[in-house]
CSV table of C-alpha atoms in Angstrom, one decimal:
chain,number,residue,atom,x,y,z
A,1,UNK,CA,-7.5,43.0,-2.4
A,2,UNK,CA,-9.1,45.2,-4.5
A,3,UNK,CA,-12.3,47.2,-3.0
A,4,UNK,CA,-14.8,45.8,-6.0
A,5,UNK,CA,-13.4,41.7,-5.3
A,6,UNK,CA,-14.5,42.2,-1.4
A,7,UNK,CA,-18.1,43.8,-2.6
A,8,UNK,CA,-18.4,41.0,-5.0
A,9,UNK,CA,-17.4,38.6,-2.3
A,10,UNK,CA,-19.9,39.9,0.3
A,11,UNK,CA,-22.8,39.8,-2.4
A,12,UNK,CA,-21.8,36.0,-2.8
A,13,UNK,CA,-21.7,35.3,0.7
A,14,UNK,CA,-25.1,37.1,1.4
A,15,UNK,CA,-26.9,35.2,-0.9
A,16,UNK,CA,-25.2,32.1,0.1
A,17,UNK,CA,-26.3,32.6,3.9
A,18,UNK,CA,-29.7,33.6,2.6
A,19,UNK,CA,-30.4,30.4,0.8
A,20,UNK,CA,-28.2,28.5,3.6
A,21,UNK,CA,-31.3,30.1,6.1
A,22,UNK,CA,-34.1,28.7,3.6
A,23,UNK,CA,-32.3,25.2,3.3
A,24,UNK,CA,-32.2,24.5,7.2
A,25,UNK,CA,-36.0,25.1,7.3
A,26,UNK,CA,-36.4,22.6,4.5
A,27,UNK,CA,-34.6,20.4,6.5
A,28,UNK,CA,-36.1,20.6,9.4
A,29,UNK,CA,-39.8,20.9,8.2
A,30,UNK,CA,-38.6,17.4,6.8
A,31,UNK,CA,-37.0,16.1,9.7
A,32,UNK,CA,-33.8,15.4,8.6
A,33,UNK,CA,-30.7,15.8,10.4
A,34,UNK,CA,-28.0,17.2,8.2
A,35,UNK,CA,-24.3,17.0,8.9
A,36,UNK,CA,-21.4,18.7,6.5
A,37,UNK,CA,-18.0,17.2,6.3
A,38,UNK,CA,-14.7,19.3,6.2
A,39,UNK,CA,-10.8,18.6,6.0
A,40,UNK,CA,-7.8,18.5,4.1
A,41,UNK,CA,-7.9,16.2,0.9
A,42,UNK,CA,-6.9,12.9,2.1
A,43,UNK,CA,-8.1,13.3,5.9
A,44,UNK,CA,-10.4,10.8,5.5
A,45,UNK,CA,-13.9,12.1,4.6
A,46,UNK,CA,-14.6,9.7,2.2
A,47,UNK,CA,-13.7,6.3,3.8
A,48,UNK,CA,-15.8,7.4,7.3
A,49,UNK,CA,-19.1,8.0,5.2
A,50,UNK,CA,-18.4,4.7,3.5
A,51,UNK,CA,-18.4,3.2,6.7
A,52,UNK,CA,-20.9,5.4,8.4
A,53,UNK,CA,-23.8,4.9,5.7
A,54,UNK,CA,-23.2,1.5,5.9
A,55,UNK,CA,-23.5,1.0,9.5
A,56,UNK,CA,-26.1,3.6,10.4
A,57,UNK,CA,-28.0,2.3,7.5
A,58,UNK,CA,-28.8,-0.5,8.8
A,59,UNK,CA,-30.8,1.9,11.5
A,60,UNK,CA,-31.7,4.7,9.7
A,61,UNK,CA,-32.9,6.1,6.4
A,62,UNK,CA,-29.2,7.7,5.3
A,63,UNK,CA,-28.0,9.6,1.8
A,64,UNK,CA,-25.1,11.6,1.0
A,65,UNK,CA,-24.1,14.9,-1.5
A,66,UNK,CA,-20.3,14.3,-2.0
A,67,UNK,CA,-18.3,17.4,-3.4
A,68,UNK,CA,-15.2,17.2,-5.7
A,69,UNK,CA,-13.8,19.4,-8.1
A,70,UNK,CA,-13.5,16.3,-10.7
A,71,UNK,CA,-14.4,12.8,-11.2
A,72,UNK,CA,-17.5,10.9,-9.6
A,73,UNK,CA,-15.5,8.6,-7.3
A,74,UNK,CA,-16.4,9.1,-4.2
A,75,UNK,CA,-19.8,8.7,-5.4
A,76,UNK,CA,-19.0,5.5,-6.8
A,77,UNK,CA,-17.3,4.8,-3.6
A,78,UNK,CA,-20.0,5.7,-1.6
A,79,UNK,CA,-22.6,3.7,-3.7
A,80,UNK,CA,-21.3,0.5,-2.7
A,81,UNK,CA,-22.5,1.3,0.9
A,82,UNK,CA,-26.3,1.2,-0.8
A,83,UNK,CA,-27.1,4.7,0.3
A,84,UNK,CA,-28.7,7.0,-2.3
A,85,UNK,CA,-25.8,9.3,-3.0
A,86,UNK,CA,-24.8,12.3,-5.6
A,87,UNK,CA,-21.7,13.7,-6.6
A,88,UNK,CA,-21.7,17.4,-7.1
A,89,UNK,CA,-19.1,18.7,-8.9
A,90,UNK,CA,-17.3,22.1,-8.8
A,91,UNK,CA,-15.0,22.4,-11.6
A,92,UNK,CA,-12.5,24.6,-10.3
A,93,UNK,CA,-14.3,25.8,-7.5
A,94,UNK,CA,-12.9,25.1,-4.3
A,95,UNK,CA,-15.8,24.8,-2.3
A,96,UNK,CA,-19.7,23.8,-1.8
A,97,UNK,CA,-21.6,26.4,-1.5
A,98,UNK,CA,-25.6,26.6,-0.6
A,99,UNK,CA,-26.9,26.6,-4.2
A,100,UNK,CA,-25.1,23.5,-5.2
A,101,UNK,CA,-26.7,21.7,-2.2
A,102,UNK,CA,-30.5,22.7,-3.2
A,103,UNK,CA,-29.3,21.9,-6.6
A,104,UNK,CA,-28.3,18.2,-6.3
A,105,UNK,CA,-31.6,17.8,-3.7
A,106,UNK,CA,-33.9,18.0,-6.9
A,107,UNK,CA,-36.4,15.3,-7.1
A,108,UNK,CA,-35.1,13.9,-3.7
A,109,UNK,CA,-38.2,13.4,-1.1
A,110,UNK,CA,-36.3,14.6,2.1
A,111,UNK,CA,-38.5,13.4,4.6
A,112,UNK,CA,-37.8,10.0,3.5
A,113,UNK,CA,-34.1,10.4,4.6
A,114,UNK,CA,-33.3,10.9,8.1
A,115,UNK,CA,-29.6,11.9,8.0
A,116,UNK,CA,-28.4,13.8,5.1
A,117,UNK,CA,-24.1,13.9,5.1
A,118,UNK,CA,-22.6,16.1,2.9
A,119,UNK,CA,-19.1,15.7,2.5
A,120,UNK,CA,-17.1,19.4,0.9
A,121,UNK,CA,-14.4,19.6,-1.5
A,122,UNK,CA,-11.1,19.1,1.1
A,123,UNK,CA,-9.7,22.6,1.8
A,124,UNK,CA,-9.6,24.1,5.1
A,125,UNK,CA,-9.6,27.7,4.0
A,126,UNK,CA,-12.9,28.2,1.9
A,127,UNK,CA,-15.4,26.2,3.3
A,128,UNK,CA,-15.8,27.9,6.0
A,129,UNK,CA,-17.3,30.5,5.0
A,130,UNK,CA,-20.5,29.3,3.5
A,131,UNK,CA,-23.2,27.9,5.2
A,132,UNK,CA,-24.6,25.1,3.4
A,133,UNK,CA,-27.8,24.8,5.8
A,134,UNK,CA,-26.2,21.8,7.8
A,135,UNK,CA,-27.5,21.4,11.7
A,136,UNK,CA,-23.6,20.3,12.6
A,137,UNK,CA,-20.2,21.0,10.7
A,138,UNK,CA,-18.1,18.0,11.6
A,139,UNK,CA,-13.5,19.0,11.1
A,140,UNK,CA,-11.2,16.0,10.2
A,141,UNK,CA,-7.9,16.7,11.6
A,142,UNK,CA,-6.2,13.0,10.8
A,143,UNK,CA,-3.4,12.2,12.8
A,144,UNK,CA,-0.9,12.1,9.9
A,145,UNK,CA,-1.2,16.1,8.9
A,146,UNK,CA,0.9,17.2,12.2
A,147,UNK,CA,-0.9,18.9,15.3
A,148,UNK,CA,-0.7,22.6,14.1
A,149,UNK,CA,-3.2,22.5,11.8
A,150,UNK,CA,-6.1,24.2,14.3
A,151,UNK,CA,-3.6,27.3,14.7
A,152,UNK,CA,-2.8,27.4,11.0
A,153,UNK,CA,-6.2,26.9,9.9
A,154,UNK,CA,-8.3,28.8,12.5
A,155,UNK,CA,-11.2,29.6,10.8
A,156,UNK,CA,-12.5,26.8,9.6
A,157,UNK,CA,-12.2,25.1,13.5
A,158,UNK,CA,-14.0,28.2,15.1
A,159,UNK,CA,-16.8,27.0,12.2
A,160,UNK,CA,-17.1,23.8,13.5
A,161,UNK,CA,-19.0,22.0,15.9
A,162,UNK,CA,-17.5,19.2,16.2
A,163,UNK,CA,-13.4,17.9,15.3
A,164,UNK,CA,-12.9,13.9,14.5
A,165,UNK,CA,-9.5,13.2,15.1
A,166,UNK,CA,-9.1,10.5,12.0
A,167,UNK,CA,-6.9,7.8,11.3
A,168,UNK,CA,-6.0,7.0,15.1
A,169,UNK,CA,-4.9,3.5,14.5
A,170,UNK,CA,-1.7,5.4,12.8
A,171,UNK,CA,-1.0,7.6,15.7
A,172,UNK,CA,2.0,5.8,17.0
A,173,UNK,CA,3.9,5.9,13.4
A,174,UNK,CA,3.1,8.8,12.8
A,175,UNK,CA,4.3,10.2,15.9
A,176,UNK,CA,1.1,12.0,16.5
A,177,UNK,CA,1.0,14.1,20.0
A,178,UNK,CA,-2.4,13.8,20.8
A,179,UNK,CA,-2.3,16.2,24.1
A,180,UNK,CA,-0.5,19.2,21.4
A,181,UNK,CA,-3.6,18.5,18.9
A,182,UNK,CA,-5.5,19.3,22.0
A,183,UNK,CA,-3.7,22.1,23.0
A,184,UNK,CA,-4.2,23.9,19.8
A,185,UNK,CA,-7.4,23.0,19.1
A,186,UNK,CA,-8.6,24.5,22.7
A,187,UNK,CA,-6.6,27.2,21.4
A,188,UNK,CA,-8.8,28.4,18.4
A,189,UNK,CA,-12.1,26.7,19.4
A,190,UNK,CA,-12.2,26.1,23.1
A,191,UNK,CA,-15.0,23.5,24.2
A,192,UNK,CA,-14.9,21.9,21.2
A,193,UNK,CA,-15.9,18.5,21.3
A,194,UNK,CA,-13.1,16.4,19.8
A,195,UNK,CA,-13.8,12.3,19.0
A,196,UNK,CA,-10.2,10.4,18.1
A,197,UNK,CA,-11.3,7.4,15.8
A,198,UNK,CA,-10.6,4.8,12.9
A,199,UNK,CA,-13.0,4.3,9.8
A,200,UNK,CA,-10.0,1.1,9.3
A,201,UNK,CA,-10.3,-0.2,12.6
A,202,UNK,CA,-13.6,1.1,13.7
A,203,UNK,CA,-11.9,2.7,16.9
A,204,UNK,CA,-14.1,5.5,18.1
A,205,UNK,CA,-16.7,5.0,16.1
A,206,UNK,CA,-19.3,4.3,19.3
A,207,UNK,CA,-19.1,7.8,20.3
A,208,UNK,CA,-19.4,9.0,16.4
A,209,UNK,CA,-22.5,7.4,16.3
A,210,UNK,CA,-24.0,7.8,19.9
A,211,UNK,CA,-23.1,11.8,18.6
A,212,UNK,CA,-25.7,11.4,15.5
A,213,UNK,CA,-28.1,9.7,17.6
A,214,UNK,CA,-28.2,12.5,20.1
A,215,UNK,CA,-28.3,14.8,17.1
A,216,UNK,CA,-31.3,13.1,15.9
A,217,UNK,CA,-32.9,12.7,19.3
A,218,UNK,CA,-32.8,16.4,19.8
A,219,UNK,CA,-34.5,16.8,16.3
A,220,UNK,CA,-37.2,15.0,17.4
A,221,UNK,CA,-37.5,17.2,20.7
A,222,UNK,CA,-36.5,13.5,22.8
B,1,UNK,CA,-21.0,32.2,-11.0
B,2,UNK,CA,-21.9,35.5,-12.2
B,3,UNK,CA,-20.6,37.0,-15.1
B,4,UNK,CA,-19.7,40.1,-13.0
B,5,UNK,CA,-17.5,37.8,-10.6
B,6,UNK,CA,-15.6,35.5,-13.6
B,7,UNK,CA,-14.4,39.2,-15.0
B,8,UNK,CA,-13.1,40.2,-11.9
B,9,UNK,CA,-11.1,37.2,-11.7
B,10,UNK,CA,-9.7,36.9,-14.9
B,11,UNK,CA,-8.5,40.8,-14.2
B,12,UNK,CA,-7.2,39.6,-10.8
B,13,UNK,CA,-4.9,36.8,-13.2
B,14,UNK,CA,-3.9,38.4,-15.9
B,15,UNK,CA,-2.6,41.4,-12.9
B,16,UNK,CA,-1.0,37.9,-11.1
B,17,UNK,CA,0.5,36.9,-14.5
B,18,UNK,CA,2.1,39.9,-15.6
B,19,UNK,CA,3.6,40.6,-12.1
B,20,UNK,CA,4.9,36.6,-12.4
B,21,UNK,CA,6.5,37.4,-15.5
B,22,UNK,CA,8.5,40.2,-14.0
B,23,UNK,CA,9.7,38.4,-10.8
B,24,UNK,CA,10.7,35.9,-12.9
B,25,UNK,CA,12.9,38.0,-15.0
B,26,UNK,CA,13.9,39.5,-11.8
B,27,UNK,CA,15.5,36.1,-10.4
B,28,UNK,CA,16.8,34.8,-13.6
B,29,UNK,CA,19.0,38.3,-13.5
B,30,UNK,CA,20.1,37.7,-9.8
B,31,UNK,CA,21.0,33.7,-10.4
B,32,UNK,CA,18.4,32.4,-8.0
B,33,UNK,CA,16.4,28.8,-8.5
B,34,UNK,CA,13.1,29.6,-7.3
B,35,UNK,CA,10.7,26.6,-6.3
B,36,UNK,CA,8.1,26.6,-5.3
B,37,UNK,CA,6.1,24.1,-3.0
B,38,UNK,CA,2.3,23.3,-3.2
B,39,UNK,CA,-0.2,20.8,-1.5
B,40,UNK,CA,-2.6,19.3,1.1
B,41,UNK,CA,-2.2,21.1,4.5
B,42,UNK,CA,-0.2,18.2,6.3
B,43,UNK,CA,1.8,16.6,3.0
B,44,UNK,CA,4.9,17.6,4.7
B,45,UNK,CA,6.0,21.1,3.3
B,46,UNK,CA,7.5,22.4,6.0
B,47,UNK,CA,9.5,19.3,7.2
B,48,UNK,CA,10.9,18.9,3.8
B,49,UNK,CA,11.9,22.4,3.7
B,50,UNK,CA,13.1,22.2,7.1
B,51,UNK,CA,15.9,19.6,6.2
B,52,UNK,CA,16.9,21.1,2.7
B,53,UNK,CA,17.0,23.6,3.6
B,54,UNK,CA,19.7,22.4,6.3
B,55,UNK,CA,21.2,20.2,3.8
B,56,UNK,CA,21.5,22.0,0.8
B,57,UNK,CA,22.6,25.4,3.3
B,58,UNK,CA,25.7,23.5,3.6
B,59,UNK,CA,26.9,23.9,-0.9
B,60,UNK,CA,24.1,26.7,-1.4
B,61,UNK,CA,23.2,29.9,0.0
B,62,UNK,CA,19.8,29.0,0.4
B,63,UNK,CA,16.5,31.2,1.5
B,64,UNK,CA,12.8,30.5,2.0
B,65,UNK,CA,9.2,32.4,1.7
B,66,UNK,CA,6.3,30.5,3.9
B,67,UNK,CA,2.9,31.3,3.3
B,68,UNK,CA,-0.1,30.7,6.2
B,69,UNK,CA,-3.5,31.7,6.7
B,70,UNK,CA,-2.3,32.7,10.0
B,71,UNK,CA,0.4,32.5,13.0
B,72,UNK,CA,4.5,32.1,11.8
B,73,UNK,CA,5.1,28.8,13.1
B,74,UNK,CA,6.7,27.7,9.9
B,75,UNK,CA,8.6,30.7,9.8
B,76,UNK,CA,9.5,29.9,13.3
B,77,UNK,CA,10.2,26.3,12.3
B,78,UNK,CA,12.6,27.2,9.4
B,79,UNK,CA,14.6,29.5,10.7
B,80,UNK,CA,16.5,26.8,13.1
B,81,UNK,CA,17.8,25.9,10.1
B,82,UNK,CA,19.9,28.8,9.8
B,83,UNK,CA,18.6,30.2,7.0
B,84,UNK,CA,16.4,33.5,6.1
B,85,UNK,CA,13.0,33.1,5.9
B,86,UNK,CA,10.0,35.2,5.9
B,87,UNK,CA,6.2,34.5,6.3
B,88,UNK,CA,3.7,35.6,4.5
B,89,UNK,CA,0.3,35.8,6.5
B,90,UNK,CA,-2.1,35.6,3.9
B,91,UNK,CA,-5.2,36.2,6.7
B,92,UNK,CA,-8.1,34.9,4.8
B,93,UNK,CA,-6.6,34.7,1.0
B,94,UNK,CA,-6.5,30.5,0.5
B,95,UNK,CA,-3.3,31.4,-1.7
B,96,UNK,CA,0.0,33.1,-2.7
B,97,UNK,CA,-0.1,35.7,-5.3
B,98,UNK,CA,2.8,37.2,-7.0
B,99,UNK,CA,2.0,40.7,-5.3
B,100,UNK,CA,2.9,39.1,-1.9
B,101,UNK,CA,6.1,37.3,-3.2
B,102,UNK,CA,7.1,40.6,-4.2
B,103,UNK,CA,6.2,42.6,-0.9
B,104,UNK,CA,7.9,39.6,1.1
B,105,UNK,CA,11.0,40.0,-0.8
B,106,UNK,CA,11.1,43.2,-0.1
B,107,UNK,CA,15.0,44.5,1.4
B,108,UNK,CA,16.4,41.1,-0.2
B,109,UNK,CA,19.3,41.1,-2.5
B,110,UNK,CA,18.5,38.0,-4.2
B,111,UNK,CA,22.1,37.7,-5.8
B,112,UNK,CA,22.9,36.4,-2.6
B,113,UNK,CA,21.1,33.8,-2.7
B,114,UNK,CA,21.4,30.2,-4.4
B,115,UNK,CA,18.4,29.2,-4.2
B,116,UNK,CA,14.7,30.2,-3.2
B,117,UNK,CA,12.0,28.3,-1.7
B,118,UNK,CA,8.2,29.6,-1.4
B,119,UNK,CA,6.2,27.6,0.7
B,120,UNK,CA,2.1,28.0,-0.7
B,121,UNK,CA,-0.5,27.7,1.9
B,122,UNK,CA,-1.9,24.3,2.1
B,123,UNK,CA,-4.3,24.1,-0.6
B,124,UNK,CA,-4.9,21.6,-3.8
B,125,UNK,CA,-7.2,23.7,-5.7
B,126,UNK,CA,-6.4,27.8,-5.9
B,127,UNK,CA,-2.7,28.3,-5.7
B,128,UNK,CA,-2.5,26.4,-9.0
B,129,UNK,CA,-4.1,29.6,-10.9
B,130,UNK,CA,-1.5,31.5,-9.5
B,131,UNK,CA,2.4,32.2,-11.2
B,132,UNK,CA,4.5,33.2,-8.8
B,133,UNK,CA,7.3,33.6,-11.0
B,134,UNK,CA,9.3,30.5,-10.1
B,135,UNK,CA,11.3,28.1,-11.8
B,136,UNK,CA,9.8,24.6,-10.5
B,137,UNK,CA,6.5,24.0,-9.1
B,138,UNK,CA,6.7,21.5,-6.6
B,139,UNK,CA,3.6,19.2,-5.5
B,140,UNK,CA,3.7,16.9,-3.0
B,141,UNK,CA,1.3,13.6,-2.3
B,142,UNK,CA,2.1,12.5,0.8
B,143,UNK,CA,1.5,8.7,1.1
B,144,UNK,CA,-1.2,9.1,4.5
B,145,UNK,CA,-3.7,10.9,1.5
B,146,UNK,CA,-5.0,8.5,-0.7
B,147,UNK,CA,-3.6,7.6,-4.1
B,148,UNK,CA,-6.6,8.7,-5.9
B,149,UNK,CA,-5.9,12.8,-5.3
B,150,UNK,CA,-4.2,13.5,-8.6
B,151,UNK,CA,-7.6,12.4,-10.5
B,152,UNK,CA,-9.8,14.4,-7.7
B,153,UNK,CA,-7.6,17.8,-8.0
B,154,UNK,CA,-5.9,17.8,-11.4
B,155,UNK,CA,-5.4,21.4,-11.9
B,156,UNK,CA,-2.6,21.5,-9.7
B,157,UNK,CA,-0.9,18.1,-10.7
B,158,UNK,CA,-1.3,19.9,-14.6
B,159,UNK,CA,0.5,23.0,-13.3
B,160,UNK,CA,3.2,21.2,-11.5
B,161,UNK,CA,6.9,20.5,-13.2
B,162,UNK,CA,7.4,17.8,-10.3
B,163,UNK,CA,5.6,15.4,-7.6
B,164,UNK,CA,7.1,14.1,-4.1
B,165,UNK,CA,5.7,11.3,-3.0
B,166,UNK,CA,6.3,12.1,1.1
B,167,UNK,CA,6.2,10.4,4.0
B,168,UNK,CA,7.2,7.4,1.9
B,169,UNK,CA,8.3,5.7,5.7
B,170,UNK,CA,4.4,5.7,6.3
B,171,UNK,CA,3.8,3.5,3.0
B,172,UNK,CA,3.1,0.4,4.4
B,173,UNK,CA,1.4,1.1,7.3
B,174,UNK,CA,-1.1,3.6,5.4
B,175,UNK,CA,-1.6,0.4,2.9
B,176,UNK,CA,0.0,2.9,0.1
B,177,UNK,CA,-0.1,1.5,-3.2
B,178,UNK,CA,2.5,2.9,-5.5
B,179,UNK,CA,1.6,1.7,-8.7
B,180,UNK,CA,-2.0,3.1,-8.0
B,181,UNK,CA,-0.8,6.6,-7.7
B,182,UNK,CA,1.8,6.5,-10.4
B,183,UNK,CA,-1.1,5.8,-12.8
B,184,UNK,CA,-3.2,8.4,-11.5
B,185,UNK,CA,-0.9,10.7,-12.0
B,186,UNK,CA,-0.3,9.4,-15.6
B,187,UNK,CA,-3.4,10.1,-16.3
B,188,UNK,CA,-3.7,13.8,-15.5
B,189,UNK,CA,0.0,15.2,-16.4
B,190,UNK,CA,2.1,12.0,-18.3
B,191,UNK,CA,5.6,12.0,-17.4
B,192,UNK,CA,5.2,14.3,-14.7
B,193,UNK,CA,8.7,13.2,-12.3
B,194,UNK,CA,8.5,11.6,-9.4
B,195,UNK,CA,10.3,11.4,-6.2
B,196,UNK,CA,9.2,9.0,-3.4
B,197,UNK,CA,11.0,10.2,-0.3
B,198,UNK,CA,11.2,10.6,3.5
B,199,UNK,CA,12.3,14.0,5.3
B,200,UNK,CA,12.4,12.2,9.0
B,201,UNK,CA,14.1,9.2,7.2
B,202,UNK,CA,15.5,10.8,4.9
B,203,UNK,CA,14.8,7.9,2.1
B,204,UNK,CA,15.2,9.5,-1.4
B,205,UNK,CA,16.4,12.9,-0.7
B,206,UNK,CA,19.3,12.2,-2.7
B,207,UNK,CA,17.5,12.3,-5.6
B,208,UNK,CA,15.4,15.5,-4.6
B,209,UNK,CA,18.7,17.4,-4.2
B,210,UNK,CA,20.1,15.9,-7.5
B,211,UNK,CA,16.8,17.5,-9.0
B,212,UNK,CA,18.1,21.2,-7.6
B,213,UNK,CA,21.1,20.3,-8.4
B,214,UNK,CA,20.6,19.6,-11.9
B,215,UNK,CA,18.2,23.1,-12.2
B,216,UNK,CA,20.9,25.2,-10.6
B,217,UNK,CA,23.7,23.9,-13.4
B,218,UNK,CA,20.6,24.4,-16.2
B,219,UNK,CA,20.5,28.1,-14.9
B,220,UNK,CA,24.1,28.6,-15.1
B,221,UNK,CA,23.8,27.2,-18.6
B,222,UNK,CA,26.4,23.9,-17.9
């Protein structure tokens, strides 16, 4: 790496926590509880909002920002759950980052929503290192992409604040080891709280959702 | 993005590019196949590689580069297969550059070698701006991910010369839909190849190794 690249990078990430720091305010002012979303492509980010707008909707005032380098599908995906959604979209950028977040909230009245998911662009490496103003960063580690990914991927687990252990109801053919997953994950990120679920099935989901609501209770100082 | 940054980065290509060019030059004197691997953390990579490079050890002399954010676990991995292999620790680079391929094959006499793999760190979006002089760029879908991830990151499916559909044993009970993802890749890179195959089955290898087979009697002109 070339000197000038890191003092461009810094710059970047300065700002990016800067705006990240002004965005949490907004949100809290507002009341809403914000939660961002990051994995691998495929983990599964997509088809638990689906489920999650739908079925905290019916409880709570829910939207979503989805991130993708192209196409507006997982908007159109997420749509069908009846949750105001947007689609940003990166182009070959390989990551959200704060500004794009304030960006696609324009016009939106925030204290009319009282969850706000925002899903990333699946990567591990990137997004973890810009704040995007969320109160929790939720990992998807599904069962399927092997039990190493915490030690290969550090970063982005020492980030988080939470891990959903995704597509469970595939553990057995896959051969997942969940006790290893554990292991490893303790390894990087020790204490952090780890949930094993299904968006298919709808294992797991209970304590998903008794986690939001204790989110949201403590928003409200309950 | 800034102006300032965009520069930086086309300097930090056009560096990668022109190093490519001469690695490539490099193994086409030596008579090594180089290909190289790219996709999802999790698609199955390393278990792919672990078995050719097993199998194909037996009629080639075969060799292998890993790249990881961090630890040498694949490194680790590979090497019960017999064959040399380095890792690359990238640290916090979300890619392999030509510059490390390079450093890493550093001592090497590639004429000894048949054929050479380089494993990318597990990413969809930045490795694809980045030559690293080889022959075959390899991307793998594995069948766990969703069939829509050709449309959500094309760049890499346009840079790639050939796709594995992995984990192909999973199909059915991931509710894979073959024709779905054939056609999504269609529409991003028509008449890209594709493989659907197995490395703990083994299902379809034959025709992976045919592929390397094929590219190894193209390079000795046959």
């Amino acid at each position: 790496m070339q000197p000038r690249i890191v003092e461009v990078r810094e710059n970047v990430l300065k700002k990016n926590d800067l705006l990240a720091r002004s965005l949490r305010a907004r949100f809290r002012e507002a009341g809403t509880s914000v939660l961002s979303l990051v994995s691998s492509p495929g983990a599964g980010k997509t088809t638990l909002l689906e489920r999650t707008l739908r079925e905290l909707g019916l409880r709570h005032r829910v939207a979503a920002l989805v991130g993708d380098l192209a196409t507006d599908r997982d908007a159109q995906r997420l749509a069908r759950a009846g949750a105001p959604v947007r689609q940003i979209t990166t182009g070959t950028v390989c990551h959200l980052e704060a500004q794009m977040v304030a960006d696609a909230l324009d016009g939106w009245d925030l204290t009319a929503l009282d969850f706000l998911f925002v899903e990333n662009v699946g990567n591990l490496v990137c997004p973890s290192s810009y704040d995007l103003g969320e109160d929790l960063r939720v990992v998807l580690l599904s069962v399927t992409e092997g039990e190493d990914k915490p030690l290969k991927y550090p970063t982005i687990y020492n980030s988080a604040d939470l891990a959903l252990v995704t597509k469970i109801d595939l553990a057995e053919a896959a051969g997942f080891d969940r006790e290893e997953a554990r292991r490893n994950v303790e390894d990087v990120r020790p204490g952090l709280p780890m949930i094993e679920c299904s968006a298919r099935t709808g294992q797991g989901l209970d304590a998903w959702y008794r986690r939001l609501e204790d989110l949201r209770a403590s928003r409200r100082g309950v």
